[in-house]
Amino acid sequence: MGPPPGPIDSLASLGALNSFPAPPPFELPAWDPPPGLAAPDSSEAPAAPEVPPAPAAWAVPEAPPLPGAWATPEVPRGTPNVPPVPEAAAAPETPVFPPSQHAEPKPPARGDIPLVSTSSESLRPDRLLRTRRRPPAGGWRKAVFQLSGGLIRPKDSKAERHRQELIERVRQPVSAGHFRVAVMSLKGGVGKTTTTIGLGATLAHQRGDRVIAVDANPDRGTLSEKLRVESPATVRHLLNDRAGIWRYADVRSYTSQAPSRLEVLASDRDPAISEAFNADDYRAVAQILEQFYSIAITDCGTGMLHSAMSAILDMSDQIVLVSPVTVDGARSASATLDWLQAHGHQALASSAVVVLSAVKNPRRNAVNVAELKDHFTKRCRAVIGVPFDPHLEQGSEVDLDLLRTATRDTYLEVGATIADRFGPGGHS
């Protein structure tokens, strides 16, 4: 038994086991072209096409040298790596950039295109709210609006648009803070008190400020009979207690208010006491009311020579002259204008508003209304005819809701005509 194999002998025997014969070299078989097809000649192979050079637009331009402020200073060899300390006096140069090819366009000049300013005032409710438009007031337009559930809003009629214009005129602010209107007539029973209530109720209903009507009739005024009386106090009580009146609530206890928000200051029922209401008393009452009311309408008496009439004319800003559609009534109204012009009130006469009141049913009235309007138009600022209304013929409380549409529109026109003088320069 021989000695065990050493490590070298073991490796040799292992290599002999793992040694395999080398594979034969791989050779491609000969390729014979089919009949009619010649073998390609490698010597006649076409050359590769030349690639044209890139156009100039694609060439990458050389980067321009950096501005002087951005250039890296040369540091000599052997210099320690310490950043140089800039001098205090030397200011760095402002880098200059080349103009960009895509620069933003400059805004147009002010004279070329008007600049539109946008602010919070442009956010108006009429532009933002779709339901801002007022629904139709009546007629078939209102029926269509209601049946469609508010989806269909027909355009307003010509009469409705005219009514809205009158309302806007009525709502003009009083520039002077207080405006006095005197409703007068030399003949009784012509609708003077009714015109005072109708005009005052229209102004108070359409406006947001306070409107009051004062009864200055010395012969038992009937102004308080045209509405529901809330206070038994009269103008005489107000004068007696004027030293203790400081607030609107103090004055309100002496007045009565209609559903339209019109307040009425009644006169004394006793003719003997009413006659004592003179010019000084009217001035005192007017000074109290102007502190709490924007508009004061005075229901004057039928005479032009009673004591308070001089103060009424001196303090009035506007006169409303009421005339019936009759021959004698129209002549009395024209005589009133003659008296005003003869006694130093030419401005009041020329700016007066004449109201032709049809207190009776005009079916059998043979008076030429057009002729009356033409006569007073030549002498006054405006002439307006109030149509006959059964509600006014009753002579009781005046309610705007019970009046005919034509009558309400007429009082609205009277109020708008008077309101045209509410602005600056409108006072006499």
PDB file of N, CA, C and O in Angstrom, residues 158-191:
ATOM      1  N   LYS A 158     -94.824 101.231 -21.200  1.00  0.00           N
ATOM      2  CA  LYS A 158     -94.411 102.623 -21.276  1.00  0.00           C
ATOM      3  C   LYS A 158     -94.933 103.409 -20.080  1.00  0.00           C
ATOM      4  O   LYS A 158     -94.214 104.262 -19.533  1.00  0.00           O
ATOM      5  N   ALA A 159     -96.161 103.124 -19.659  1.00  0.00           N
ATOM      6  CA  ALA A 159     -96.718 103.814 -18.500  1.00  0.00           C
ATOM      7  C   ALA A 159     -95.955 103.463 -17.220  1.00  0.00           C
ATOM      8  O   ALA A 159     -95.719 104.325 -16.368  1.00  0.00           O
ATOM      9  N   GLU A 160     -95.547 102.200 -17.087  1.00  0.00           N
ATOM     10  CA  GLU A 160     -94.804 101.798 -15.895  1.00  0.00           C
ATOM     11  C   GLU A 160     -93.418 102.443 -15.879  1.00  0.00           C
ATOM     12  O   GLU A 160     -92.933 102.853 -14.813  1.00  0.00           O
ATOM     13  N   ARG A 161     -92.780 102.523 -17.015  1.00  0.00           N
ATOM     14  CA  ARG A 161     -91.473 103.193 -17.060  1.00  0.00           C
ATOM     15  C   ARG A 161     -91.598 104.667 -16.715  1.00  0.00           C
ATOM     16  O   ARG A 161     -90.750 105.232 -16.018  1.00  0.00           O
ATOM     17  N   HIS A 162     -92.674 105.299 -17.183  1.00  0.00           N
ATOM     18  CA  HIS A 162     -92.900 106.703 -16.836  1.00  0.00           C
ATOM     19  C   HIS A 162     -93.170 106.860 -15.345  1.00  0.00           C
ATOM     20  O   HIS A 162     -92.701 107.827 -14.718  1.00  0.00           O
ATOM     21  N   ARG A 163     -93.861 105.895 -14.764  1.00  0.00           N
ATOM     22  CA  ARG A 163     -94.130 105.947 -13.326  1.00  0.00           C
ATOM     23  C   ARG A 163     -92.841 105.828 -12.531  1.00  0.00           C
ATOM     24  O   ARG A 163     -92.653 106.528 -11.521  1.00  0.00           O
ATOM     25  N   GLN A 164     -91.950 104.964 -12.955  1.00  0.00           N
ATOM     26  CA  GLN A 164     -90.675 104.819 -12.252  1.00  0.00           C
ATOM     27  C   GLN A 164     -89.826 106.079 -12.371  1.00  0.00           C
ATOM     28  O   GLN A 164     -89.121 106.451 -11.423  1.00  0.00           O
ATOM     29  N   GLU A 165     -89.899 106.749 -13.483  1.00  0.00           N
ATOM     30  CA  GLU A 165     -89.182 108.016 -13.628  1.00  0.00           C
ATOM     31  C   GLU A 165     -89.740 109.067 -12.672  1.00  0.00           C
ATOM     32  O   GLU A 165     -88.976 109.844 -12.081  1.00  0.00           O
ATOM     33  N   LEU A 166     -91.060 109.110 -12.512  1.00  0.00           N
ATOM     34  CA  LEU A 166     -91.650 110.060 -11.574  1.00  0.00           C
ATOM     35  C   LEU A 166     -91.230 109.753 -10.137  1.00  0.00           C
ATOM     36  O   LEU A 166     -90.962 110.668  -9.344  1.00  0.00           O
ATOM     37  N   ILE A 167     -91.168 108.471  -9.803  1.00  0.00           N
ATOM     38  CA  ILE A 167     -90.761 108.097  -8.442  1.00  0.00           C
ATOM     39  C   ILE A 167     -89.325 108.526  -8.173  1.00  0.00           C
ATOM     40  O   ILE A 167     -89.007 109.024  -7.076  1.00  0.00           O
ATOM     41  N   GLU A 168     -88.455 108.362  -9.150  1.00  0.00           N
ATOM     42  CA  GLU A 168     -87.071 108.797  -8.962  1.00  0.00           C
ATOM     43  C   GLU A 168     -86.990 110.301  -8.768  1.00  0.00           C
ATOM     44  O   GLU A 168     -86.175 110.790  -7.974  1.00  0.00           O
ATOM     45  N   ARG A 169     -87.814 111.045  -9.460  1.00  0.00           N
ATOM     46  CA  ARG A 169     -87.820 112.496  -9.266  1.00  0.00           C
ATOM     47  C   ARG A 169     -88.367 112.877  -7.899  1.00  0.00           C
ATOM     48  O   ARG A 169     -87.866 113.815  -7.262  1.00  0.00           O
ATOM     49  N   VAL A 170     -89.377 112.164  -7.435  1.00  0.00           N
ATOM     50  CA  VAL A 170     -89.956 112.467  -6.120  1.00  0.00           C
ATOM     51  C   VAL A 170     -88.942 112.220  -5.010  1.00  0.00           C
ATOM     52  O   VAL A 170     -88.922 112.933  -3.991  1.00  0.00           O
ATOM     53  N   ARG A 171     -88.074 111.241  -5.191  1.00  0.00           N
ATOM     54  CA  ARG A 171     -87.134 110.849  -4.140  1.00  0.00           C
ATOM     55  C   ARG A 171     -85.860 111.681  -4.122  1.00  0.00           C
ATOM     56  O   ARG A 171     -84.894 111.315  -3.472  1.00  0.00           O
ATOM     57  N   GLN A 172     -85.844 112.775  -4.832  1.00  0.00           N
ATOM     58  CA  GLN A 172     -84.669 113.636  -4.792  1.00  0.00           C
ATOM     59  C   GLN A 172     -84.476 114.209  -3.388  1.00  0.00           C
ATOM     60  O   GLN A 172     -85.445 114.590  -2.728  1.00  0.00           O
ATOM     61  N   PRO A 173     -83.249 114.297  -2.914  1.00  0.00           N
ATOM     62  CA  PRO A 173     -83.025 114.873  -1.584  1.00  0.00           C
ATOM     63  C   PRO A 173     -83.245 116.377  -1.580  1.00  0.00           C
ATOM     64  O   PRO A 173     -83.064 117.060  -2.592  1.00  0.00           O
ATOM     65  N   VAL A 174     -83.643 116.876  -0.449  1.00  0.00           N
ATOM     66  CA  VAL A 174     -83.844 118.310  -0.266  1.00  0.00           C
ATOM     67  C   VAL A 174     -82.495 118.922   0.088  1.00  0.00           C
ATOM     68  O   VAL A 174     -81.950 118.670   1.165  1.00  0.00           O
ATOM     69  N   SER A 175     -81.946 119.705  -0.815  1.00  0.00           N
ATOM     70  CA  SER A 175     -80.589 120.217  -0.635  1.00  0.00           C
ATOM     71  C   SER A 175     -80.492 121.174   0.547  1.00  0.00           C
ATOM     72  O   SER A 175     -79.490 121.178   1.267  1.00  0.00           O
ATOM     73  N   ALA A 176     -81.534 121.986   0.776  1.00  0.00           N
ATOM     74  CA  ALA A 176     -81.495 122.964   1.861  1.00  0.00           C
ATOM     75  C   ALA A 176     -81.898 122.369   3.197  1.00  0.00           C
ATOM     76  O   ALA A 176     -81.842 123.069   4.211  1.00  0.00           O
ATOM     77  N   GLY A 177     -82.311 121.114   3.220  1.00  0.00           N
ATOM     78  CA  GLY A 177     -82.714 120.485   4.471  1.00  0.00           C
ATOM     79  C   GLY A 177     -84.187 120.611   4.786  1.00  0.00           C
ATOM     80  O   GLY A 177     -84.739 119.759   5.494  1.00  0.00           O
ATOM     81  N   HIS A 178     -84.856 121.660   4.282  1.00  0.00           N
ATOM     82  CA  HIS A 178     -86.291 121.855   4.554  1.00  0.00           C
ATOM     83  C   HIS A 178     -86.905 122.593   3.373  1.00  0.00           C
ATOM     84  O   HIS A 178     -86.297 123.511   2.804  1.00  0.00           O
ATOM     85  N   PHE A 179     -88.112 122.187   2.999  1.00  0.00           N
ATOM     86  CA  PHE A 179     -88.815 122.772   1.855  1.00  0.00           C
ATOM     87  C   PHE A 179     -90.263 122.998   2.250  1.00  0.00           C
ATOM     88  O   PHE A 179     -90.919 122.094   2.785  1.00  0.00           O
ATOM     89  N   ARG A 180     -90.771 124.210   1.972  1.00  0.00           N
ATOM     90  CA  ARG A 180     -92.144 124.594   2.358  1.00  0.00           C
ATOM     91  C   ARG A 180     -93.003 124.753   1.104  1.00  0.00           C
ATOM     92  O   ARG A 180     -92.614 125.437   0.154  1.00  0.00           O
ATOM     93  N   VAL A 181     -94.173 124.129   1.141  1.00  0.00           N
ATOM     94  CA  VAL A 181     -95.140 124.184   0.043  1.00  0.00           C
ATOM     95  C   VAL A 181     -96.438 124.755   0.595  1.00  0.00           C
ATOM     96  O   VAL A 181     -96.920 124.306   1.650  1.00  0.00           O
ATOM     97  N   ALA A 182     -97.018 125.718  -0.096  1.00  0.00           N
ATOM     98  CA  ALA A 182     -98.295 126.326   0.294  1.00  0.00           C
ATOM     99  C   ALA A 182     -99.348 125.962  -0.742  1.00  0.00           C
ATOM    100  O   ALA A 182     -99.188 126.258  -1.933  1.00  0.00           O
ATOM    101  N   VAL A 183    -100.430 125.300  -0.298  1.00  0.00           N
ATOM    102  CA  VAL A 183    -101.553 124.929  -1.163  1.00  0.00           C
ATOM    103  C   VAL A 183    -102.663 125.940  -0.901  1.00  0.00           C
ATOM    104  O   VAL A 183    -103.170 126.041   0.223  1.00  0.00           O
ATOM    105  N   MET A 184    -103.054 126.670  -1.926  1.00  0.00           N
ATOM    106  CA  MET A 184    -103.967 127.790  -1.712  1.00  0.00           C
ATOM    107  C   MET A 184    -105.006 127.884  -2.826  1.00  0.00           C
ATOM    108  O   MET A 184    -104.832 127.341  -3.917  1.00  0.00           O
ATOM    109  N   SER A 185    -106.079 128.587  -2.503  1.00  0.00           N
ATOM    110  CA  SER A 185    -107.163 128.856  -3.443  1.00  0.00           C
ATOM    111  C   SER A 185    -108.074 129.903  -2.824  1.00  0.00           C
ATOM    112  O   SER A 185    -108.310 129.898  -1.605  1.00  0.00           O
ATOM    113  N   LEU A 186    -108.601 130.822  -3.658  1.00  0.00           N
ATOM    114  CA  LEU A 186    -109.523 131.844  -3.152  1.00  0.00           C
ATOM    115  C   LEU A 186    -110.936 131.323  -3.010  1.00  0.00           C
ATOM    116  O   LEU A 186    -111.771 131.959  -2.350  1.00  0.00           O
ATOM    117  N   LYS A 187    -111.240 130.184  -3.586  1.00  0.00           N
ATOM    118  CA  LYS A 187    -112.591 129.645  -3.562  1.00  0.00           C
ATOM    119  C   LYS A 187    -112.595 128.365  -2.757  1.00  0.00           C
ATOM    120  O   LYS A 187    -111.703 127.524  -2.877  1.00  0.00           O
ATOM    121  N   GLY A 188    -113.582 128.206  -1.897  1.00  0.00           N
ATOM    122  CA  GLY A 188    -113.695 127.010  -1.086  1.00  0.00           C
ATOM    123  C   GLY A 188    -114.414 125.887  -1.818  1.00  0.00           C
ATOM    124  O   GLY A 188    -115.137 126.107  -2.803  1.00  0.00           O
ATOM    125  N   GLY A 189    -114.193 124.660  -1.344  1.00  0.00           N
ATOM    126  CA  GLY A 189    -114.852 123.511  -1.930  1.00  0.00           C
ATOM    127  C   GLY A 189    -114.307 123.109  -3.276  1.00  0.00           C
ATOM    128  O   GLY A 189    -115.022 122.479  -4.080  1.00  0.00           O
ATOM    129  N   VAL A 190    -113.056 123.431  -3.580  1.00  0.00           N
ATOM    130  CA  VAL A 190    -112.482 123.121  -4.883  1.00  0.00           C
ATOM    131  C   VAL A 190    -111.472 121.961  -4.803  1.00  0.00           C
ATOM    132  O   VAL A 190    -110.839 121.632  -5.805  1.00  0.00           O
ATOM    133  N   GLY A 191    -111.340 121.356  -3.639  1.00  0.00           N
ATOM    134  CA  GLY A 191    -110.408 120.251  -3.486  1.00  0.00           C
ATOM    135  C   GLY A 191    -109.046 120.664  -2.970  1.00  0.00           C
ATOM    136  O   GLY A 191    -108.057 119.919  -3.149  1.00  0.00           O
TER     137      GLY A 191
END
